Coordinates of C-alpha atoms and ligand atoms in Angstrom, one line a residue:
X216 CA 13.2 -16.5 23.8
X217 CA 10.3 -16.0 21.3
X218 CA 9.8 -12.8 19.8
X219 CA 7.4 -11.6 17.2
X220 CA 9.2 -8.7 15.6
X221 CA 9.2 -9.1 12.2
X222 CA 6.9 -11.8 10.1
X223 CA 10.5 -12.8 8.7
X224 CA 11.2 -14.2 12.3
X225 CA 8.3 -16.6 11.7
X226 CA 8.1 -19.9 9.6
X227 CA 5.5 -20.5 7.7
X228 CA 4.1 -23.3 10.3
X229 CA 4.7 -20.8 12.7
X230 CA 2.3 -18.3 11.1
X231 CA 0.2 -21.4 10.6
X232 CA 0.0 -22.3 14.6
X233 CA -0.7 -18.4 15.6
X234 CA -3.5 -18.5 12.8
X235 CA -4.8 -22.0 14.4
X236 CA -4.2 -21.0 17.9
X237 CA -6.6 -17.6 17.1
X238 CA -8.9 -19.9 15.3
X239 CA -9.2 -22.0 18.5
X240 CA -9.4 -19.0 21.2
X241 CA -12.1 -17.0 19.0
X242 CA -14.4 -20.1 19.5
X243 CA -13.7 -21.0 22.8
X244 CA -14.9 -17.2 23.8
X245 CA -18.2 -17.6 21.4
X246 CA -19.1 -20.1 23.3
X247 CA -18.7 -18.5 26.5
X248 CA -15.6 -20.2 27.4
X249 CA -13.1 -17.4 29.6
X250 CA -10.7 -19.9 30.6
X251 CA -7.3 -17.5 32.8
X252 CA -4.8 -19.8 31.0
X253 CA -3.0 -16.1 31.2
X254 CA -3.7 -15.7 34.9
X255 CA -1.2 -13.8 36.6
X256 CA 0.7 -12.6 33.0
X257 CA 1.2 -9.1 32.6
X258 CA 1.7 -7.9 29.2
X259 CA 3.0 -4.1 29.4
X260 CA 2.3 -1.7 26.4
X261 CA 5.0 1.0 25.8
X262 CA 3.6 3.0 22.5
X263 CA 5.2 6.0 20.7
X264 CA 2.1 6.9 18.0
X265 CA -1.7 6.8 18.6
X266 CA -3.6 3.7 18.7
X267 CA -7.4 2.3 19.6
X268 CA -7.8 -1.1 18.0
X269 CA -3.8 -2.6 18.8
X270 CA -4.0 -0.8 22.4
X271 CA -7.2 -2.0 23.5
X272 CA -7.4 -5.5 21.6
X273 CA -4.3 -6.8 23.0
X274 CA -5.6 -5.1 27.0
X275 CA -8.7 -6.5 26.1
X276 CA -6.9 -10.3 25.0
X277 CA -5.0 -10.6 28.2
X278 CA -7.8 -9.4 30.5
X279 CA -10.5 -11.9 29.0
X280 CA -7.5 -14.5 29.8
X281 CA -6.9 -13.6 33.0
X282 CA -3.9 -11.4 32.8
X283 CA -3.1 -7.4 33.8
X284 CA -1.9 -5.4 31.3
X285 CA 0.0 -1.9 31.8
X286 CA 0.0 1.2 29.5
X287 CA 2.6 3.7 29.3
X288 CA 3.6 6.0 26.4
X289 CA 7.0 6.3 25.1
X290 CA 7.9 9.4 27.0
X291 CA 6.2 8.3 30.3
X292 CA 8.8 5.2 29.9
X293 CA 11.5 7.3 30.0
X294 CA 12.4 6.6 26.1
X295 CA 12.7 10.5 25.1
X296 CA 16.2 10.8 27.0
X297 CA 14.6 10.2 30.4
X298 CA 17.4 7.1 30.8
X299 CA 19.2 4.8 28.3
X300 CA 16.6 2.8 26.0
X301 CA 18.2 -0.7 27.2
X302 CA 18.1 0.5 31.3
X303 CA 14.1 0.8 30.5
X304 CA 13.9 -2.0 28.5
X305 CA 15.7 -4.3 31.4
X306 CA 13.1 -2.6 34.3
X307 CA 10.1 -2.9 32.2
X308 CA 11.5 -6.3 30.9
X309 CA 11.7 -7.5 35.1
X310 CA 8.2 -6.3 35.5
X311 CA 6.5 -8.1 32.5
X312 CA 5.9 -11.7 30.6
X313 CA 5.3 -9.7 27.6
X314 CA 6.1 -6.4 26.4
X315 CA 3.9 -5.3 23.0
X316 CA 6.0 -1.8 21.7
X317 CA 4.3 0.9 18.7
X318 CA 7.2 2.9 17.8
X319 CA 8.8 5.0 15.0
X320 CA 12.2 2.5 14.6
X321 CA 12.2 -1.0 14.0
X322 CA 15.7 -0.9 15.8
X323 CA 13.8 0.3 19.0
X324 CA 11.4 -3.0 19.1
X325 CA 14.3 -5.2 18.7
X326 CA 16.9 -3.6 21.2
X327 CA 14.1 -4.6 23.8
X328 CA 13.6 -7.7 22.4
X329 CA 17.9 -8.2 23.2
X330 CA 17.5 -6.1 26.2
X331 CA 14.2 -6.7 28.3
X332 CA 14.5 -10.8 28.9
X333 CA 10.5 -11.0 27.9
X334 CA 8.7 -11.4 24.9
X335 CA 8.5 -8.7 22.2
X336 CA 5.7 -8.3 20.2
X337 CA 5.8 -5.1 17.2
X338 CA 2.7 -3.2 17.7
X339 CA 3.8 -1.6 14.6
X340 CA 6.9 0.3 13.4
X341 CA 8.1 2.3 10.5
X342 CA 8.9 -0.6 8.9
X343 CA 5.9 -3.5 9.6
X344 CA 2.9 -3.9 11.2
X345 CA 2.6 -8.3 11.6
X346 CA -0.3 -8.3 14.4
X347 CA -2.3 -6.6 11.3
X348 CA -1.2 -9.1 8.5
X349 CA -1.6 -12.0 10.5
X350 CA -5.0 -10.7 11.8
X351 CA -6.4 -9.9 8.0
X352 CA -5.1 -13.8 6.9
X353 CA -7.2 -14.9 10.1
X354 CA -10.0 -13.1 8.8
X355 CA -9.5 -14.3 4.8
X356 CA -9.6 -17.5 6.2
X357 CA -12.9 -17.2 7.7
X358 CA -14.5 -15.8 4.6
X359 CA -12.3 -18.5 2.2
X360 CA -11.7 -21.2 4.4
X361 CA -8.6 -22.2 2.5
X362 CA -6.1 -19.2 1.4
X363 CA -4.0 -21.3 -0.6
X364 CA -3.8 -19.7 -4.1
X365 CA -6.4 -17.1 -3.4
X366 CA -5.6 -13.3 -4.5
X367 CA -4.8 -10.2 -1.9
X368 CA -4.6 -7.1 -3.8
X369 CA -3.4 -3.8 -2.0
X370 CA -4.3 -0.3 -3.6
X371 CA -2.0 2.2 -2.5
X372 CA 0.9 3.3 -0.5
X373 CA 3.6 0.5 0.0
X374 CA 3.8 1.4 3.9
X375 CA 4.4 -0.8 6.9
X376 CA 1.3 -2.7 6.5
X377 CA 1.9 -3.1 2.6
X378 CA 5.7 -4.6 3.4
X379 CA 3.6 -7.0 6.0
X380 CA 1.1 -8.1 4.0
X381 CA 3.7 -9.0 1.4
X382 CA 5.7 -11.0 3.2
X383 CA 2.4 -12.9 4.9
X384 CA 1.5 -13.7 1.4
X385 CA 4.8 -15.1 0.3
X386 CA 4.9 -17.5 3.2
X387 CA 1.4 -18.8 2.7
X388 CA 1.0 -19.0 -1.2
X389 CA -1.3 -16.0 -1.7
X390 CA -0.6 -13.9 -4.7
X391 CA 0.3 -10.6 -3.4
X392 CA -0.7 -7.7 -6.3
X393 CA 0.3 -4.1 -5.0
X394 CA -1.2 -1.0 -7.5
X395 CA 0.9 2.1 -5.9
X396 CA 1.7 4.9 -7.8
X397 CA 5.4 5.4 -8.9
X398 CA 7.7 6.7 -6.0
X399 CA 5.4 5.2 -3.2
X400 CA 5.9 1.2 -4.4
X401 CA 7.4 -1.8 -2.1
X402 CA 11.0 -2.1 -3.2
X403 CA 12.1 -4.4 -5.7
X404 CA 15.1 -5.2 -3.6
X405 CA 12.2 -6.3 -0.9
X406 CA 10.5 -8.5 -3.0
X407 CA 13.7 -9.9 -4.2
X408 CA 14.2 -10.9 -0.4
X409 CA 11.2 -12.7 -0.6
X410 CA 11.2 -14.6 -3.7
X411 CA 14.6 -16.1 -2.7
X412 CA 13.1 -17.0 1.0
X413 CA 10.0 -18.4 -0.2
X414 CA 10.7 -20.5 -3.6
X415 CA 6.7 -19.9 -4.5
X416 CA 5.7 -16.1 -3.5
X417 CA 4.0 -14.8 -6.6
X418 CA 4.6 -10.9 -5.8
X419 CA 3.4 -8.6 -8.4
X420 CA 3.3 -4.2 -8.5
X421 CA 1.7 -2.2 -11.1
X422 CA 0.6 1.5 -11.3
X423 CA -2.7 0.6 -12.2
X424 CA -5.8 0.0 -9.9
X425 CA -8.2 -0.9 -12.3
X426 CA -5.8 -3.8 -13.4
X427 CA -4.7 -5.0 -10.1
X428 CA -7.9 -5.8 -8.8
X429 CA -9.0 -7.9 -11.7
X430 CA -8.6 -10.7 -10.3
X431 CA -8.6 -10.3 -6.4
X432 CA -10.3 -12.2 -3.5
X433 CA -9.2 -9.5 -1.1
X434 CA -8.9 -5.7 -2.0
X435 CA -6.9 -4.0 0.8
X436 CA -6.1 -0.4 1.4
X437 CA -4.7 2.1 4.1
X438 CA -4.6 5.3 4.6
X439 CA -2.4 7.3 2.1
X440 CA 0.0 9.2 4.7
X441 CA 0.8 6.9 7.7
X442 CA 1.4 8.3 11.4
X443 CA 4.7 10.1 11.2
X444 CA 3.6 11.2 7.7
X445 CA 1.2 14.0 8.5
X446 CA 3.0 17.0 6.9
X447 CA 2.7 15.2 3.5
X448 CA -0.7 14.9 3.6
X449 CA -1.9 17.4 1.0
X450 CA 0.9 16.2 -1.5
X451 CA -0.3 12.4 -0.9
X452 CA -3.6 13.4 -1.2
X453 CA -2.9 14.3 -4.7
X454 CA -0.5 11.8 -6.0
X455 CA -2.8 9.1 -4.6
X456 CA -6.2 10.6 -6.2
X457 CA -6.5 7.9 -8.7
X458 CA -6.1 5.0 -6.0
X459 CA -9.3 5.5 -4.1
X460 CA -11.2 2.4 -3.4
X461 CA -14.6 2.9 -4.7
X462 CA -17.6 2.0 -6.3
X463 CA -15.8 2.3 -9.7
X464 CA -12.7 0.0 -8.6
X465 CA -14.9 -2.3 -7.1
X466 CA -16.9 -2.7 -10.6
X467 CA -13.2 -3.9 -12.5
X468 CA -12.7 -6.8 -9.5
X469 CA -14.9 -10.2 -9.4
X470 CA -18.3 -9.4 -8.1
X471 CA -17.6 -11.9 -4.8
X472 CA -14.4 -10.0 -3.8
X473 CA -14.1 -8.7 -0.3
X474 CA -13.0 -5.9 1.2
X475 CA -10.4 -5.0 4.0
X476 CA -9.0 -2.2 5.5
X477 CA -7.1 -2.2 8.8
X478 CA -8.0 1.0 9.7
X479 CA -8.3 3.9 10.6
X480 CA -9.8 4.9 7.6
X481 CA -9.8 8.6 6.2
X482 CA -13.4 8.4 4.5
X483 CA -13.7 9.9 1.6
X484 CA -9.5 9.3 0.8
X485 CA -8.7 6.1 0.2
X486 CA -12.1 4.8 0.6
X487 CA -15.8 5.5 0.1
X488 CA -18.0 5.0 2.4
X489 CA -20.3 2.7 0.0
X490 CA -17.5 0.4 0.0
X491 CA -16.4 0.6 3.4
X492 CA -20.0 0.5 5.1
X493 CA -20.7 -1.9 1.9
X494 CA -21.8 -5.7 1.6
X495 CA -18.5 -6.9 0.3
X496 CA -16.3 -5.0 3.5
X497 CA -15.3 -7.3 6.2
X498 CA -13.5 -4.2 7.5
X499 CA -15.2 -4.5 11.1
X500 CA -15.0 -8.2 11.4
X501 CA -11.4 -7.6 10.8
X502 CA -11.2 -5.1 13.3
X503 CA -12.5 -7.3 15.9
X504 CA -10.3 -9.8 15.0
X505 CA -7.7 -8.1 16.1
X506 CA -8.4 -9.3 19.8
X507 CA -8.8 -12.6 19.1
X508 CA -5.4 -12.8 17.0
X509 CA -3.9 -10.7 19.9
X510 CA -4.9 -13.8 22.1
X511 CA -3.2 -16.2 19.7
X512 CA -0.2 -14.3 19.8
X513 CA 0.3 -14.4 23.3
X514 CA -0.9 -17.6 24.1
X515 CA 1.6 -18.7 21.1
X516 CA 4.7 -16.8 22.9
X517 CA 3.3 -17.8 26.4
X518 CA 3.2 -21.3 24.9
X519 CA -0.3 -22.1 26.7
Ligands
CP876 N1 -5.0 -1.1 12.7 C1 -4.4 -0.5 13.7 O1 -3.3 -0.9 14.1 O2 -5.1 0.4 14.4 P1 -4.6 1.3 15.6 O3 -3.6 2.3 15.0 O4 -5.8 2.1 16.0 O5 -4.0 0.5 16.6
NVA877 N1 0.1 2.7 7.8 C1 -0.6 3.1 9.0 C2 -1.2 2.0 9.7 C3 -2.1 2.4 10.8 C4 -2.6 1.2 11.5 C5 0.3 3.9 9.9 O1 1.5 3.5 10.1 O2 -0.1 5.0 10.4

Protein backbone atom coordinates (compact mmCIF):
# COMPACT_ATOMS: atom_id res chain seq x y z
CA UNK A 1 0.00 0.00 0.00
CA UNK A 2 1.18 3.53 -0.91
CA UNK A 3 1.67 5.96 1.61
CA UNK A 4 2.94 9.43 1.54
CA UNK A 5 4.32 10.04 4.98
CA UNK A 6 7.51 11.22 4.69
CA UNK A 7 9.35 12.61 1.28
CA UNK A 8 12.07 9.93 2.29
CA UNK A 9 9.34 7.23 1.32
CA UNK A 10 9.41 8.73 -2.21
CA UNK A 11 12.03 8.24 -5.05
CA UNK A 12 13.06 10.80 -6.83
CA UNK A 13 10.85 9.51 -10.01
CA UNK A 14 8.28 9.28 -7.68
CA UNK A 15 8.39 12.92 -6.70
CA UNK A 16 8.86 13.44 -10.39
CA UNK A 17 5.35 11.51 -11.34
CA UNK A 18 3.30 13.43 -8.41
CA UNK A 19 4.94 16.72 -9.87
CA UNK A 20 3.83 15.54 -13.54
CA UNK A 21 0.67 14.14 -12.52
CA UNK A 22 -0.27 17.88 -10.74
CA UNK A 23 1.14 19.42 -13.91
CA UNK A 24 -1.41 17.40 -15.92
CA UNK A 25 -4.60 17.82 -13.58
CA UNK A 26 -3.98 21.79 -13.14
CA UNK A 27 -4.44 21.97 -17.03
CA UNK A 28 -7.01 19.69 -17.55
CA UNK A 29 -9.24 21.89 -14.88
CA UNK A 30 -8.03 25.29 -16.84
CA UNK A 31 -9.48 24.20 -19.48
CA UNK A 32 -12.63 23.27 -18.04
CA UNK A 33 -12.04 19.68 -17.97
CA UNK A 34 -13.85 18.13 -14.33
CA UNK A 35 -13.37 14.62 -15.27
CA UNK A 36 -14.79 12.11 -11.55
CA UNK A 37 -11.80 9.83 -12.14
CA UNK A 38 -12.23 9.97 -8.09
CA UNK A 39 -15.97 9.22 -8.28
CA UNK A 40 -17.09 7.45 -5.43
CA UNK A 41 -13.48 7.93 -3.32
CA UNK A 42 -13.72 9.33 -0.02
CA UNK A 43 -10.75 10.79 1.36
CA UNK A 44 -11.35 11.42 5.36
CA UNK A 45 -9.41 14.31 7.10
CA UNK A 46 -8.60 13.68 10.82
CA UNK A 47 -6.53 16.95 12.00
CA UNK A 48 -5.05 17.85 15.40
CA UNK A 49 -3.82 21.73 14.67
CA UNK A 50 -5.61 24.55 12.65
CA UNK A 51 -5.61 24.53 9.00
CA UNK A 52 -7.36 26.54 5.81
CA UNK A 53 -5.28 25.98 2.73
CA UNK A 54 -4.31 21.82 3.52
CA UNK A 55 -8.11 21.28 4.79
CA UNK A 56 -9.84 22.87 2.08
CA UNK A 57 -7.43 22.23 -0.89
CA UNK A 58 -7.40 18.59 -0.56
CA UNK A 59 -11.80 18.77 0.13
CA UNK A 60 -11.76 20.96 -2.66
CA UNK A 61 -9.20 18.26 -4.85
CA UNK A 62 -11.42 15.33 -4.31
CA UNK A 63 -14.76 17.09 -4.76
CA UNK A 64 -13.75 18.76 -8.20
CA UNK A 65 -12.84 14.90 -9.02
CA UNK A 66 -15.80 13.50 -8.03
CA UNK A 67 -15.11 12.17 -4.59
CA UNK A 68 -16.64 12.98 -0.80
CA UNK A 69 -14.47 13.94 1.62
CA UNK A 70 -15.16 13.87 5.62
CA UNK A 71 -13.67 16.18 8.32
CA UNK A 72 -13.27 15.32 11.87
CA UNK A 73 -10.76 16.74 14.38
CA UNK A 74 -8.50 14.73 16.41
CA UNK A 75 -10.72 14.65 19.53
CA UNK A 76 -14.04 14.17 17.57
CA UNK A 77 -12.04 10.91 16.25
CA UNK A 78 -11.72 9.65 19.47
CA UNK A 79 -7.66 10.20 19.46
CA UNK A 80 -7.59 12.13 22.91
CA UNK A 81 -8.29 8.74 24.95
CA UNK A 82 -11.70 8.36 23.52
CA UNK A 83 -10.43 4.59 22.27
CA UNK A 84 -7.04 3.05 21.28
CA UNK A 85 -5.35 5.20 18.29
CA UNK A 86 -5.06 1.78 16.08
CA UNK A 87 -9.13 0.78 16.91
CA UNK A 88 -9.79 4.47 15.15
CA UNK A 89 -7.45 4.09 12.75
CA UNK A 90 -8.92 0.45 11.53
CA UNK A 91 -12.80 2.12 11.59
CA UNK A 92 -11.81 5.19 9.88
CA UNK A 93 -9.39 3.06 7.72
CA UNK A 94 -12.88 0.72 6.67
CA UNK A 95 -14.69 3.84 5.93
CA UNK A 96 -12.11 5.63 3.56
CA UNK A 97 -9.73 5.22 0.25
CA UNK A 98 -7.72 7.79 1.77
CA UNK A 99 -7.05 9.15 5.02
CA UNK A 100 -4.93 12.73 4.97
CA UNK A 101 -3.87 13.26 9.10
CA UNK A 102 -2.38 17.01 10.61
CA UNK A 103 -0.98 15.95 13.84
CA UNK A 104 1.60 16.81 16.55
CA UNK A 105 3.70 13.15 16.10
CA UNK A 106 5.06 11.84 13.14
CA UNK A 107 4.52 8.30 14.96
CA UNK A 108 0.73 9.05 14.92
CA UNK A 109 0.59 9.40 10.86
CA UNK A 110 2.37 6.31 10.50
CA UNK A 111 0.59 3.97 13.08
CA UNK A 112 -2.43 4.69 10.71
CA UNK A 113 -0.56 4.20 7.82
CA UNK A 114 0.24 0.26 9.65
CA UNK A 115 -3.17 0.30 11.10
CA UNK A 116 -6.08 1.79 8.82
CA UNK A 117 -5.49 -0.55 5.42
CA UNK A 118 -5.89 2.93 3.29
CA UNK A 119 -3.68 5.40 2.05
CA UNK A 120 -1.93 7.84 4.40
CA UNK A 121 -1.07 11.12 3.39
CA UNK A 122 0.93 13.64 6.26
CA UNK A 123 -1.04 16.84 6.31
CA UNK A 124 1.85 17.95 8.38
CA UNK A 125 3.53 16.86 11.63
CA UNK A 126 6.06 17.95 14.00
CA UNK A 127 8.46 16.64 11.99
CA UNK A 128 7.52 17.41 7.89
CA UNK A 129 5.15 18.98 6.03
CA UNK A 130 5.69 17.03 2.09
CA UNK A 131 2.14 18.21 0.47
CA UNK A 132 3.94 21.83 1.02
CA UNK A 133 7.46 20.91 -0.46
CA UNK A 134 6.15 19.10 -3.24
CA UNK A 135 3.52 21.96 -3.86
CA UNK A 136 6.40 24.93 -3.72
CA UNK A 137 8.73 22.58 -6.44
CA UNK A 138 5.36 22.43 -8.58
CA UNK A 139 5.19 25.99 -8.41
CA UNK A 140 9.27 26.68 -9.09
CA UNK A 141 8.73 24.74 -11.90
CA UNK A 142 6.13 26.90 -13.34
CA UNK A 143 8.11 30.00 -12.88
CA UNK A 144 11.63 28.05 -14.01
CA UNK A 145 10.52 25.49 -16.08
CA UNK A 146 13.54 23.34 -15.32
CA UNK A 147 14.67 23.18 -11.42
CA UNK A 148 17.63 21.29 -12.04
CA UNK A 149 20.53 23.32 -10.49
CA UNK A 150 18.44 26.26 -9.61
CA UNK A 151 18.82 27.81 -5.96
CA UNK A 152 16.05 27.55 -2.86
CA UNK A 153 17.09 29.49 -0.09
CA UNK A 154 15.06 29.37 3.28
CA UNK A 155 15.42 32.35 5.90
CA UNK A 156 14.61 31.14 9.19
CA UNK A 157 13.51 28.56 11.60
CA UNK A 158 14.60 24.97 10.55
CA UNK A 159 10.92 23.68 11.29
CA UNK A 160 8.94 20.92 9.60
CA UNK A 161 8.63 22.71 6.34
CA UNK A 162 12.49 23.64 6.49
CA UNK A 163 13.40 19.59 7.06
CA UNK A 164 10.83 19.08 3.83
CA UNK A 165 12.07 21.41 1.75
CA UNK A 166 15.58 20.01 2.31
CA UNK A 167 15.10 16.73 1.57
CA UNK A 168 12.85 17.85 -1.73
CA UNK A 169 15.89 19.56 -2.77
CA UNK A 170 18.40 16.77 -2.30
CA UNK A 171 16.32 14.46 -4.36
CA UNK A 172 15.83 16.83 -7.34
CA UNK A 173 19.34 18.59 -7.52
CA UNK A 174 18.36 22.05 -6.13
CA UNK A 175 20.83 23.63 -3.89
CA UNK A 176 19.19 23.90 -0.63
CA UNK A 177 20.86 27.17 1.46
CA UNK A 178 19.12 27.56 5.03
CA UNK A 179 20.16 31.12 7.05
CA UNK A 180 18.75 30.25 10.70
CA UNK A 181 20.04 31.63 13.62
CA UNK A 182 22.23 29.32 15.92
CA UNK A 183 20.09 26.93 18.09
CA UNK A 184 17.03 26.97 15.59
CA UNK A 185 19.22 25.24 12.42
CA UNK A 186 18.34 21.81 10.56
CA UNK A 187 20.58 19.16 12.19
CA UNK A 188 23.82 18.36 10.79
CA UNK A 189 23.05 14.68 11.57
CA UNK A 190 19.88 15.47 9.08
CA UNK A 191 21.73 16.54 6.37
CA UNK A 192 24.25 13.90 6.86
CA UNK A 193 21.19 11.52 6.12
CA UNK A 194 20.80 13.18 3.03
CA UNK A 195 23.97 13.57 1.52
CA UNK A 196 24.62 9.76 1.88
CA UNK A 197 20.94 9.10 0.28
CA UNK A 198 21.26 11.39 -2.49
CA UNK A 199 25.11 11.24 -3.77
CA UNK A 200 24.51 15.07 -5.27
CA UNK A 201 22.34 17.17 -2.59
CA UNK A 202 24.29 20.37 -2.29
CA UNK A 203 22.86 21.27 1.39
CA UNK A 204 24.37 24.40 2.88
CA UNK A 205 23.35 26.46 6.60
CA UNK A 206 24.75 29.79 7.60
CA UNK A 207 23.66 32.40 10.18
CA UNK A 208 23.65 34.98 7.74
CA UNK A 209 20.68 36.20 5.67
CA UNK A 210 22.22 38.65 3.70
CA UNK A 211 24.73 35.92 2.48
CA UNK A 212 22.34 33.08 1.86
CA UNK A 213 20.22 34.79 -0.51
CA UNK A 214 23.02 35.90 -2.78
CA UNK A 215 22.49 33.74 -5.04
CA UNK A 216 18.85 32.35 -4.80
CA UNK A 217 16.11 31.68 -7.36
CA UNK A 218 13.70 31.01 -4.57
CA UNK A 219 13.73 32.91 -1.17
CA UNK A 220 11.37 30.90 1.24
CA UNK A 221 10.34 31.68 4.79
CA UNK A 222 7.70 30.63 7.52
CA UNK A 223 6.54 31.77 10.37
CA UNK A 224 9.12 31.92 13.27
CA UNK A 225 7.08 29.83 16.04
CA UNK A 226 5.14 26.97 14.36
CA UNK A 227 1.71 25.62 15.77
CA UNK A 228 2.52 23.95 19.00
CA UNK A 229 5.13 26.69 19.49
CA UNK A 230 2.97 29.57 20.63
CA UNK A 231 4.31 30.14 24.23
CA UNK A 232 7.70 30.96 22.54
CA UNK A 233 6.57 33.47 20.60
CA UNK A 234 7.97 36.59 22.17
CA UNK A 235 11.48 34.88 22.63
CA UNK A 236 11.34 33.82 18.77
CA UNK A 237 10.35 37.06 17.97
CA UNK A 238 13.60 38.27 19.24
CA UNK A 239 16.11 35.78 18.37
CA UNK A 240 14.72 35.85 14.79
CA UNK A 241 14.71 39.79 14.39
CA UNK A 242 17.47 39.87 12.04
CA UNK A 243 15.82 37.19 9.64
CA UNK A 244 12.85 39.17 8.38
CA UNK A 245 12.36 38.93 4.74
CA UNK A 246 12.28 42.39 3.42
CA UNK A 247 12.91 45.02 1.21
CA UNK A 248 16.56 45.12 2.46
CA UNK A 249 17.16 41.14 2.08
CA UNK A 250 15.63 41.20 -1.10
CA UNK A 251 18.17 44.03 -2.34
CA UNK A 252 21.45 41.32 -1.40
CA UNK A 253 19.56 38.43 -3.78
CA UNK A 254 19.44 38.61 -7.80
CA UNK A 255 16.95 41.06 -8.90
CA UNK A 256 14.75 38.11 -10.77
CA UNK A 257 14.52 35.99 -7.52
CA UNK A 258 11.09 34.89 -6.38
CA UNK A 259 9.41 34.69 -3.43
CA UNK A 260 7.53 31.98 -1.47
CA UNK A 261 5.99 31.48 1.64
CA UNK A 262 3.57 28.69 2.49
CA UNK A 263 1.73 30.45 4.78
CA UNK A 264 0.17 31.68 6.99
CA UNK A 265 2.13 34.56 7.25
CA UNK A 266 2.62 36.75 10.48
CA UNK A 267 2.95 40.25 8.51
CA UNK A 268 5.19 42.26 9.70
CA UNK A 269 7.47 39.09 11.40
CA UNK A 270 9.02 37.18 9.08
CA UNK A 271 7.79 39.12 6.24
CA UNK A 272 6.85 42.62 4.95
CA UNK A 273 4.15 43.15 3.36
CA UNK A 274 6.12 44.91 0.22
CA UNK A 275 7.59 41.63 -0.28
CA UNK A 276 4.79 39.51 0.27
CA UNK A 277 2.10 41.63 -1.68
CA UNK A 278 5.35 42.37 -3.94
CA UNK A 279 6.07 41.61 -7.82
CA UNK A 280 8.63 38.99 -7.18
CA UNK A 281 6.04 36.77 -4.49
CA UNK A 282 4.39 33.88 -6.04
CA UNK A 283 3.15 33.31 -2.46
CA UNK A 284 -0.65 33.07 -3.68
CA UNK A 285 -0.02 31.13 -6.81
CA UNK A 286 1.63 28.80 -4.46
CA UNK A 287 -1.13 28.74 -2.27
CA UNK A 288 -3.52 27.75 -4.95
CA UNK A 289 -1.36 25.24 -5.96
CA UNK A 290 -1.87 23.50 -3.20
CA UNK A 291 -5.20 22.04 -4.64
CA UNK A 292 -3.92 21.08 -7.67
CA UNK A 293 -0.83 19.14 -6.07
CA UNK A 294 -3.52 17.80 -3.56
CA UNK A 295 -5.12 16.26 -6.85
CA UNK A 296 -1.80 14.83 -7.90
CA UNK A 297 -1.27 13.21 -4.77
CA UNK A 298 -4.37 11.34 -4.71
CA UNK A 299 -4.70 10.55 -8.14
CA UNK A 300 -0.91 9.28 -7.69
CA UNK A 301 -1.99 6.96 -4.54
CA UNK A 302 -5.34 6.21 -6.24
CA UNK A 303 -3.24 5.26 -9.25
CA UNK A 304 -5.84 6.92 -11.75
N1 LIG B 1 0.54 25.96 4.36
C1 LIG B 1 -0.37 25.28 5.12
O1 LIG B 1 -0.22 24.09 5.39
O2 LIG B 1 -1.41 26.03 5.52
P1 LIG B 1 -2.55 25.57 6.55
O3 LIG B 1 -1.88 25.43 7.90
O4 LIG B 1 -3.57 26.66 6.53
O5 LIG B 1 -3.10 24.25 6.09
N1 LIG C 1 5.82 25.53 10.36
C1 LIG C 1 4.41 25.86 10.36
C2 LIG C 1 3.82 25.55 9.02
C3 LIG C 1 2.37 25.93 8.87
C4 LIG C 1 1.82 25.54 7.54
C5 LIG C 1 3.70 25.11 11.47
O1 LIG C 1 4.00 23.93 11.68
O2 LIG C 1 2.87 25.71 12.14
Amino acid sequence: MQHLLSLRDLTPSQVQQILSRTAELKSQLKAGDRKPVLQGRVLTQVFEKPSLRTRVSFEAAIGQLGGYSIFLSGKEAGLEGRESTADVARVIGGYSDVIALRTFSQELIELFAEESGCHVINALSDASHPCQALTDIFTMQEAFGDVTGRTLTYVGDGNNVAVSLATICAQLDIHFVIAAPEGYQLKESFFDGLRKEYSSASLTQTTDPHAAVANADVIYTDVWASMGQESEKSAREKVFADYQCNAALLASAPSEARFLHCLPARRGLEVTDDVIDGPQSLAFPQAENRMHLAKGVLAWLLDV
